[in-house]
């Protein structure tokens, strides 16, 4: 077929290939050698750079039979100029929990997309899905059929539960305070209807982080953050600690002085931790991984409401439950999630994320509606007045 640049000159896009960083243009050109859809994409993208106008439009709802989510419809508004991208739909494919693949499966995924799409992929989208970029409406059912035969399902899109994602957890990380892989898989299977059939005011993302390091950045990107933690004392291996000191680690400077809770003391031989003042930031454990470890009484902190700055601005998650045991069948967690959804679906506005909803109705009213008791942990910032107000109820005659 030849290089796409011969059919569609791309002088502006060519500039993006220069420099030391990897270029998406280079990858699209590589795909364009065998894909007319990728060729058309280069042409339309160059036109957008020339005219400073995005030439994609939303021309209607597309999907596969029985699903309301998983396919993002994308159409060109200049199809007469670039007929190969008149349709350029995106599929979100539910990734394996923890993003574990075999090379055989990856090859088969790519073969499917070469047959039915542009050959362009994004491994992975910000939610975690496998992103397959660029196909036509008639190809949606065939590609879906082959994906399911390979063992894959579509993920979430639109006003639904987005594909739950998790860090690698106990598969590769010794700090995991619960089995993120098991929980993520269980939630994915439990909430299939909520993932595939949009019925919410807006999107709802669930991310599972095994420890407070939060390697999936759930506190900033997930409507529901499930962050592993512990509620007893940090474990200390005195021999390993002495080895660190012997090898020259400056424990006072690198650990004690940088502790945000100011809860660690080091006398040159022994480390003393005031666990009641520990904020579980993981700094000391990260610096001294052989000597320190999370406590043995492990679970997760449940947070709610983060999002990116689209309508109201960026939000970080707020604590809803300071500590919850995360063990199969996860009934307490699922019951909490369904109460949250019931309240939000009843009173939330269209395109209002759960964090924006809580800001509008007030945290106190929201907690009352989901039947969760307020806690001192529910504050916006340390040493600031809580935004949950405790009300005193007086029985008749108690005023005296």
Short mmCIF file of C-alpha atoms in Angstrom, two decimals:
data_model
loop_
_atom_site.label_atom_id
_atom_site.label_comp_id
_atom_site.label_asym_id
_atom_site.label_seq_id
_atom_site.Cartn_x
_atom_site.Cartn_y
_atom_site.Cartn_z
CA UNK A 1 0.00 0.00 0.00
CA UNK A 2 2.95 2.31 0.57
CA UNK A 3 3.65 5.00 3.13
CA UNK A 4 0.62 7.12 4.03
CA UNK A 5 2.64 10.31 3.80
CA UNK A 6 2.75 9.85 0.00
CA UNK A 7 -1.04 10.13 -0.14
CA UNK A 8 -1.48 12.78 2.56
CA UNK A 9 1.49 15.13 3.03
CA UNK A 10 1.96 15.86 6.74
CA UNK A 11 4.52 18.67 7.18
CA UNK A 12 3.06 19.83 10.52
CA UNK A 13 2.81 16.33 11.94
CA UNK A 14 6.36 15.64 10.76
CA UNK A 15 7.56 18.27 13.24
CA UNK A 16 6.21 16.15 16.08
CA UNK A 17 8.59 13.34 15.17
CA UNK A 18 11.59 15.51 15.89
CA UNK A 19 13.29 15.58 19.27
CA UNK A 20 14.21 12.93 21.79
CA UNK A 21 10.73 11.89 22.92
CA UNK A 22 8.66 9.05 21.39
CA UNK A 23 6.10 10.32 18.90
CA UNK A 24 2.54 9.16 18.34
CA UNK A 25 2.93 10.37 14.76
CA UNK A 26 5.68 7.83 14.15
CA UNK A 27 3.41 5.05 15.42
CA UNK A 28 0.46 6.14 13.28
CA UNK A 29 2.74 6.25 10.21
CA UNK A 30 3.93 2.73 10.98
CA UNK A 31 0.32 1.51 11.12
CA UNK A 32 -0.52 3.47 7.96
CA UNK A 33 1.81 1.30 5.90
CA UNK A 34 -0.82 -1.45 6.06
CA UNK A 35 -3.98 0.37 7.20
CA UNK A 36 -6.03 2.79 5.12
CA UNK A 37 -7.83 3.91 8.30
CA UNK A 38 -4.51 5.00 9.78
CA UNK A 39 -3.71 6.78 6.50
CA UNK A 40 -6.98 8.69 6.70
CA UNK A 41 -6.30 9.55 10.33
CA UNK A 42 -2.98 11.16 9.37
CA UNK A 43 -4.68 13.22 6.69
CA UNK A 44 -7.48 14.46 8.90
CA UNK A 45 -5.12 15.17 11.80
CA UNK A 46 -2.88 17.26 9.53
CA UNK A 47 -5.97 19.17 8.40
CA UNK A 48 -6.92 19.84 12.02
CA UNK A 49 -3.43 21.20 12.73
CA UNK A 50 -3.64 23.45 9.65
CA UNK A 51 -7.13 24.79 10.42
CA UNK A 52 -6.86 24.65 14.23
CA UNK A 53 -10.22 22.86 14.30
CA UNK A 54 -10.99 19.37 15.55
CA UNK A 55 -12.84 17.51 12.82
CA UNK A 56 -14.46 14.79 14.92
CA UNK A 57 -18.17 14.91 15.68
CA UNK A 58 -20.61 12.87 17.72
CA UNK A 59 -23.07 11.56 15.21
CA UNK A 60 -25.18 9.24 17.33
CA UNK A 61 -25.05 6.27 19.66
CA UNK A 62 -23.27 3.13 18.49
CA UNK A 63 -22.55 -0.11 20.30
CA UNK A 64 -22.95 -3.85 20.30
CA UNK A 65 -26.20 -5.68 20.85
CA UNK A 66 -27.34 -5.65 24.48
CA UNK A 67 -24.69 -3.17 25.67
CA UNK A 68 -25.04 0.55 26.22
CA UNK A 69 -21.36 1.10 26.98
CA UNK A 70 -17.96 -0.01 25.79
CA UNK A 71 -18.00 1.71 22.37
CA UNK A 72 -17.30 5.41 21.84
CA UNK A 73 -18.80 6.66 18.60
CA UNK A 74 -16.53 8.86 16.54
CA UNK A 75 -17.25 10.30 13.09
CA UNK A 76 -15.42 12.66 10.78
CA UNK A 77 -17.18 15.91 9.86
CA UNK A 78 -15.28 15.94 6.55
CA UNK A 79 -15.92 12.33 5.39
CA UNK A 80 -15.89 13.35 1.72
CA UNK A 81 -12.25 14.39 2.11
CA UNK A 82 -11.18 11.44 4.28
CA UNK A 83 -13.61 8.57 3.60
CA UNK A 84 -11.42 6.02 5.41
CA UNK A 85 -12.17 7.73 8.75
CA UNK A 86 -15.82 8.59 8.09
CA UNK A 87 -16.38 6.17 11.00
CA UNK A 88 -13.55 5.85 13.52
CA UNK A 89 -15.12 4.27 16.61
CA UNK A 90 -13.16 3.41 19.74
CA UNK A 91 -13.65 0.21 21.75
CA UNK A 92 -12.83 -0.04 25.42
CA UNK A 93 -11.91 -3.61 26.34
CA UNK A 94 -11.93 -4.81 29.94
CA UNK A 95 -8.27 -5.45 30.77
CA UNK A 96 -7.02 -8.30 32.97
CA UNK A 97 -6.79 -7.23 36.62
CA UNK A 98 -3.31 -5.90 37.32
CA UNK A 99 -2.57 -5.75 33.54
CA UNK A 100 -1.07 -9.25 33.32
CA UNK A 101 -0.89 -10.73 29.81
CA UNK A 102 0.76 -13.58 27.98
CA UNK A 103 2.55 -12.71 24.74
CA UNK A 104 0.22 -15.14 22.93
CA UNK A 105 -2.87 -13.21 24.04
CA UNK A 106 -1.33 -9.87 23.07
CA UNK A 107 -0.59 -11.19 19.58
CA UNK A 108 -4.15 -12.46 19.20
CA UNK A 109 -5.56 -9.10 20.35
CA UNK A 110 -3.44 -7.31 17.75
CA UNK A 111 -4.49 -9.78 15.04
CA UNK A 112 -8.16 -9.14 15.81
CA UNK A 113 -7.67 -5.39 15.58
CA UNK A 114 -5.66 -5.63 12.37
CA UNK A 115 -8.57 -7.53 10.80
CA UNK A 116 -11.34 -5.24 12.00
CA UNK A 117 -9.81 -1.87 12.87
CA UNK A 118 -6.99 0.56 12.22
CA UNK A 119 -4.35 -1.48 14.05
CA UNK A 120 -3.85 1.44 16.48
CA UNK A 121 -4.10 0.66 20.19
CA UNK A 122 -3.59 2.46 23.49
CA UNK A 123 -2.28 0.17 26.23
CA UNK A 124 -3.98 1.50 28.32
CA UNK A 125 -6.54 4.27 28.76
CA UNK A 126 -6.56 6.37 31.91
CA UNK A 127 -9.25 4.14 33.45
CA UNK A 128 -7.21 1.06 32.59
CA UNK A 129 -9.01 -0.42 29.60
CA UNK A 130 -7.35 -1.74 26.47
CA UNK A 131 -8.19 0.98 23.93
CA UNK A 132 -8.77 -0.09 20.32
CA UNK A 133 -8.80 3.03 18.14
CA UNK A 134 -10.66 3.28 14.88
CA UNK A 135 -13.24 1.00 13.27
CA UNK A 136 -16.55 1.24 11.41
CA UNK A 137 -20.07 0.50 12.58
CA UNK A 138 -20.39 -2.76 10.57
CA UNK A 139 -17.20 -4.08 12.18
CA UNK A 140 -18.37 -3.66 15.79
CA UNK A 141 -20.24 -6.95 16.13
CA UNK A 142 -17.52 -9.04 14.41
CA UNK A 143 -14.74 -7.62 16.59
CA UNK A 144 -16.86 -8.06 19.72
CA UNK A 145 -17.52 -11.68 18.78
CA UNK A 146 -13.82 -12.40 18.36
CA UNK A 147 -12.91 -10.61 21.59
CA UNK A 148 -15.40 -12.65 23.60
CA UNK A 149 -14.13 -15.85 21.98
CA UNK A 150 -10.65 -14.87 23.20
CA UNK A 151 -12.03 -14.33 26.71
CA UNK A 152 -12.35 -10.53 26.74
CA UNK A 153 -15.37 -8.34 27.41
CA UNK A 154 -16.01 -4.66 26.76
CA UNK A 155 -15.40 -2.18 29.54
CA UNK A 156 -17.44 0.81 30.63
CA UNK A 157 -18.15 4.08 28.85
CA UNK A 158 -20.73 6.78 29.30
CA UNK A 159 -22.72 7.34 32.50
CA UNK A 160 -21.99 3.98 34.08
CA UNK A 161 -19.52 2.20 36.32
CA UNK A 162 -16.23 2.44 34.48
CA UNK A 163 -14.03 -0.64 34.33
CA UNK A 164 -12.68 -1.24 37.86
CA UNK A 165 -8.88 -1.30 38.02
CA UNK A 166 -6.27 -2.31 40.58
CA UNK A 167 -2.57 -2.22 41.29
CA UNK A 168 -0.65 -5.51 41.05
CA UNK A 169 -1.18 -5.97 44.79
CA UNK A 170 -0.02 -9.24 46.34
CA UNK A 171 1.04 -10.58 42.93
CA UNK A 172 4.24 -8.53 43.08
CA UNK A 173 4.09 -6.14 46.05
CA UNK A 174 4.88 -7.09 49.63
CA UNK A 175 3.09 -4.00 51.02
CA UNK A 176 -0.40 -4.94 49.78
CA UNK A 177 -2.78 -4.77 52.72
CA UNK A 178 -5.53 -6.69 50.89
CA UNK A 179 -5.87 -8.73 47.71
CA UNK A 180 -6.49 -5.99 45.14
CA UNK A 181 -6.68 -8.48 42.27
CA UNK A 182 -9.37 -10.59 43.90
CA UNK A 183 -11.44 -7.57 44.94
CA UNK A 184 -11.22 -5.88 41.52
CA UNK A 185 -12.26 -9.06 39.73
CA UNK A 186 -15.13 -9.64 42.16
CA UNK A 187 -16.44 -6.07 41.77
CA UNK A 188 -16.15 -6.33 37.99
CA UNK A 189 -18.21 -9.51 37.89
CA UNK A 190 -20.74 -8.30 40.49
CA UNK A 191 -21.44 -5.01 38.73
CA UNK A 192 -21.64 -6.22 35.12
CA UNK A 193 -25.01 -4.57 34.57
CA UNK A 194 -23.78 -1.25 35.96
CA UNK A 195 -20.69 -1.42 33.71
CA UNK A 196 -22.44 -2.26 30.44
CA UNK A 197 -25.78 -0.46 30.71
CA UNK A 198 -25.43 3.26 31.61
CA UNK A 199 -28.03 4.36 34.16
CA UNK A 200 -26.14 6.84 36.37
CA UNK A 201 -26.07 10.65 36.37
CA UNK A 202 -22.47 10.40 35.13
CA UNK A 203 -19.41 8.15 35.22
CA UNK A 204 -18.32 6.28 38.38
CA UNK A 205 -14.75 4.98 38.63
CA UNK A 206 -13.53 2.36 41.11
CA UNK A 207 -9.80 1.88 41.76
CA UNK A 208 -8.18 -0.54 44.19
CA UNK A 209 -4.82 0.40 45.71
CA UNK A 210 -3.13 -2.17 47.91
CA UNK A 211 -1.35 0.27 50.23
CA UNK A 212 -1.12 4.02 50.93
CA UNK A 213 1.50 4.42 48.19
CA UNK A 214 -1.59 4.33 45.94
CA UNK A 215 0.21 3.32 42.75
CA UNK A 216 -3.01 3.64 40.72
CA UNK A 217 -3.47 7.25 41.93
CA UNK A 218 -6.98 6.40 43.09
CA UNK A 219 -7.19 9.34 45.51
CA UNK A 220 -7.02 11.73 42.55
CA UNK A 221 -8.74 9.75 39.77
CA UNK A 222 -11.40 7.46 41.25
CA UNK A 223 -14.92 8.26 42.42
CA UNK A 224 -14.46 5.33 44.82
CA UNK A 225 -10.92 4.82 46.16
CA UNK A 226 -10.18 1.62 48.08
CA UNK A 227 -6.73 2.19 49.60
CA UNK A 228 -5.09 -0.53 51.67
CA UNK A 229 -4.02 0.36 55.20
CA UNK A 230 -3.51 -1.10 58.68
CA UNK A 231 -4.72 -0.22 62.19
CA UNK A 232 -2.11 -1.72 64.49
CA UNK A 233 1.61 -1.03 64.89
CA UNK A 234 4.18 -0.83 62.11
CA UNK A 235 6.33 -3.98 62.21
CA UNK A 236 10.03 -3.39 62.98
CA UNK A 237 12.87 -5.81 62.22
CA UNK A 238 15.64 -4.60 64.57
CA UNK A 239 18.40 -6.61 62.91
CA UNK A 240 17.56 -5.24 59.45
CA UNK A 241 17.37 -1.74 60.92
CA UNK A 242 20.85 -2.11 62.41
CA UNK A 243 22.11 -3.31 59.03
CA UNK A 244 20.77 -0.17 57.32
CA UNK A 245 22.51 2.00 59.92
CA UNK A 246 25.74 0.02 59.58
CA UNK A 247 25.74 0.49 55.80
CA UNK A 248 25.43 4.25 56.15
CA UNK A 249 21.74 5.05 55.77
CA UNK A 250 21.10 8.37 57.55
CA UNK A 251 17.97 7.31 59.41
CA UNK A 252 17.65 10.60 61.28
CA UNK A 253 17.85 12.73 58.14
CA UNK A 254 16.13 10.46 55.61
CA UNK A 255 13.39 9.04 57.81
CA UNK A 256 12.83 10.80 61.13
CA UNK A 257 13.15 14.39 59.89
CA UNK A 258 10.87 13.71 56.92
CA UNK A 259 8.05 12.02 58.84
CA UNK A 260 4.91 14.18 58.36
CA UNK A 261 3.39 12.85 61.59
CA UNK A 262 6.57 13.63 63.60
CA UNK A 263 6.02 10.29 65.29
CA UNK A 264 9.45 8.63 64.94
CA UNK A 265 12.44 8.78 67.28
CA UNK A 266 15.92 7.38 66.57
CA UNK A 267 18.63 7.25 69.21
CA UNK A 268 21.27 5.73 66.96
CA UNK A 269 20.41 2.17 67.93
CA UNK A 270 16.62 1.81 68.24
CA UNK A 271 13.68 3.22 66.33
CA UNK A 272 10.60 4.21 68.31
CA UNK A 273 7.32 4.87 66.50
CA UNK A 274 4.32 6.53 68.13
CA UNK A 275 1.72 4.68 66.06
CA UNK A 276 -1.13 6.79 67.45
CA UNK A 277 0.31 9.80 65.57
CA UNK A 278 1.24 7.87 62.39
CA UNK A 279 -0.55 9.09 59.26
CA UNK A 280 0.28 5.92 57.28
CA UNK A 281 2.12 7.83 54.55
CA UNK A 282 4.48 4.86 53.90
CA UNK A 283 7.58 7.10 53.77
CA UNK A 284 9.52 5.28 56.48
CA UNK A 285 8.57 1.89 55.03
CA UNK A 286 9.60 2.97 51.53
CA UNK A 287 13.01 4.13 52.77
CA UNK A 288 13.62 1.10 55.01
CA UNK A 289 11.70 -1.71 53.26
CA UNK A 290 13.67 -4.56 54.85
CA UNK A 291 13.32 -3.16 58.37
CA UNK A 292 9.75 -1.83 58.42
CA UNK A 293 6.42 -3.22 57.22
CA UNK A 294 2.72 -2.37 57.56
CA UNK A 295 0.97 -3.77 60.63
CA UNK A 296 -0.67 -7.18 60.64
CA UNK A 297 -4.28 -5.98 61.14
CA UNK A 298 -4.89 -4.95 57.55
CA UNK A 299 -7.82 -3.68 55.51
CA UNK A 300 -8.61 -0.55 53.51
CA UNK A 301 -9.65 3.05 53.85
CA UNK A 302 -12.68 3.87 51.68
CA UNK A 303 -12.67 7.29 50.04
CA UNK A 304 -15.14 8.98 47.71
CA UNK A 305 -15.38 11.80 45.25
CA UNK A 306 -12.19 12.53 43.29
CA UNK A 307 -12.23 13.62 39.66
CA UNK A 308 -10.32 15.55 37.01
CA UNK A 309 -11.05 19.25 36.30
CA UNK A 310 -13.83 19.11 33.71
CA UNK A 311 -16.91 20.98 35.00
CA UNK A 312 -16.34 22.08 38.59
CA UNK A 313 -12.57 21.65 38.90
CA UNK A 314 -10.35 18.90 40.30
CA UNK A 315 -11.30 17.10 43.52
CA UNK A 316 -9.42 14.67 45.75
CA UNK A 317 -11.25 11.84 47.47
CA UNK A 318 -12.71 12.32 50.95
CA UNK A 319 -12.65 9.62 53.63
CA UNK A 320 -15.99 7.84 54.01
CA UNK A 321 -14.91 4.80 56.05
CA UNK A 322 -11.54 5.10 57.85
CA UNK A 323 -11.03 1.33 58.05
CA UNK A 324 -12.85 -1.67 56.62
CA UNK A 325 -11.80 -5.29 56.45
CA UNK A 326 -11.58 -6.36 52.78
CA UNK A 327 -12.41 -10.06 52.74
CA UNK A 328 -14.67 -12.17 50.48
CA UNK A 329 -17.56 -11.88 49.83
CA UNK A 330 -17.00 -8.12 50.44
CA UNK A 331 -20.60 -7.63 51.60
CA UNK A 332 -19.99 -4.49 53.67
CA UNK A 333 -18.22 -2.76 50.78
CA UNK A 334 -20.83 -3.72 48.20
CA UNK A 335 -23.68 -2.64 50.46
CA UNK A 336 -21.99 0.74 50.94
CA UNK A 337 -21.47 1.18 47.18
CA UNK A 338 -25.11 0.40 46.44
CA UNK A 339 -26.33 2.88 49.08
CA UNK A 340 -24.12 5.55 47.53
CA UNK A 341 -25.50 4.79 44.07
CA UNK A 342 -29.11 4.84 45.31
CA UNK A 343 -28.74 8.33 46.80
CA UNK A 344 -26.75 9.71 43.87
CA UNK A 345 -29.09 8.28 41.22
CA UNK A 346 -32.13 9.63 43.07
CA UNK A 347 -30.93 13.22 43.50
CA UNK A 348 -27.87 13.70 41.26
CA UNK A 349 -28.00 16.03 38.28
CA UNK A 350 -27.07 14.97 34.77
CA UNK A 351 -23.27 14.91 34.30
CA UNK A 352 -22.71 15.50 38.02
CA UNK A 353 -19.96 13.33 39.48
CA UNK A 354 -20.44 11.95 42.96
CA UNK A 355 -17.85 14.38 44.38
CA UNK A 356 -19.70 17.35 42.90
CA UNK A 357 -22.96 15.94 44.24
CA UNK A 358 -21.50 15.76 47.76
CA UNK A 359 -20.27 19.35 47.48
CA UNK A 360 -23.74 20.47 46.44
CA UNK A 361 -25.80 18.68 49.08
CA UNK A 362 -23.20 18.83 51.86
CA UNK A 363 -21.18 16.02 53.38
CA UNK A 364 -23.35 15.89 56.50
CA UNK A 365 -26.56 15.39 54.51
CA UNK A 366 -24.87 12.84 52.27
CA UNK A 367 -23.56 10.77 55.20
CA UNK A 368 -27.01 10.78 56.77
CA UNK A 369 -28.55 9.61 53.49
CA UNK A 370 -26.12 6.67 53.12
CA UNK A 371 -26.39 5.86 56.86
CA UNK A 372 -22.70 6.36 57.68
CA UNK A 373 -21.71 7.92 61.01
CA UNK A 374 -19.49 11.04 60.82
CA UNK A 375 -15.89 10.57 61.91
CA UNK A 376 -13.09 12.98 62.87
CA UNK A 377 -11.17 11.54 59.90
CA UNK A 378 -13.62 13.33 57.61
CA UNK A 379 -11.86 16.70 57.48
CA UNK A 380 -10.73 18.66 54.46
CA UNK A 381 -7.22 19.34 55.79
CA UNK A 382 -5.30 18.63 59.02
CA UNK A 383 -5.97 21.09 61.85
CA UNK A 384 -8.95 22.56 60.00
CA UNK A 385 -12.57 22.69 61.14
CA UNK A 386 -14.36 19.57 59.92
CA UNK A 387 -16.87 20.05 57.17
CA UNK A 388 -19.08 17.52 58.95
CA UNK A 389 -21.04 19.29 61.69
CA UNK A 390 -22.04 17.29 64.72
CA UNK A 391 -25.56 18.02 65.84
CA UNK A 392 -26.68 17.78 69.44
CA UNK A 393 -30.17 16.49 70.01
CA UNK A 394 -31.89 17.39 73.26
CA UNK A 395 -34.75 15.50 74.74
CA UNK A 396 -37.51 17.63 76.16
CA UNK A 397 -36.41 18.89 79.57
CA UNK A 398 -32.69 18.33 78.99
CA UNK A 399 -31.99 22.06 78.50
CA UNK A 400 -31.66 22.48 82.25
#
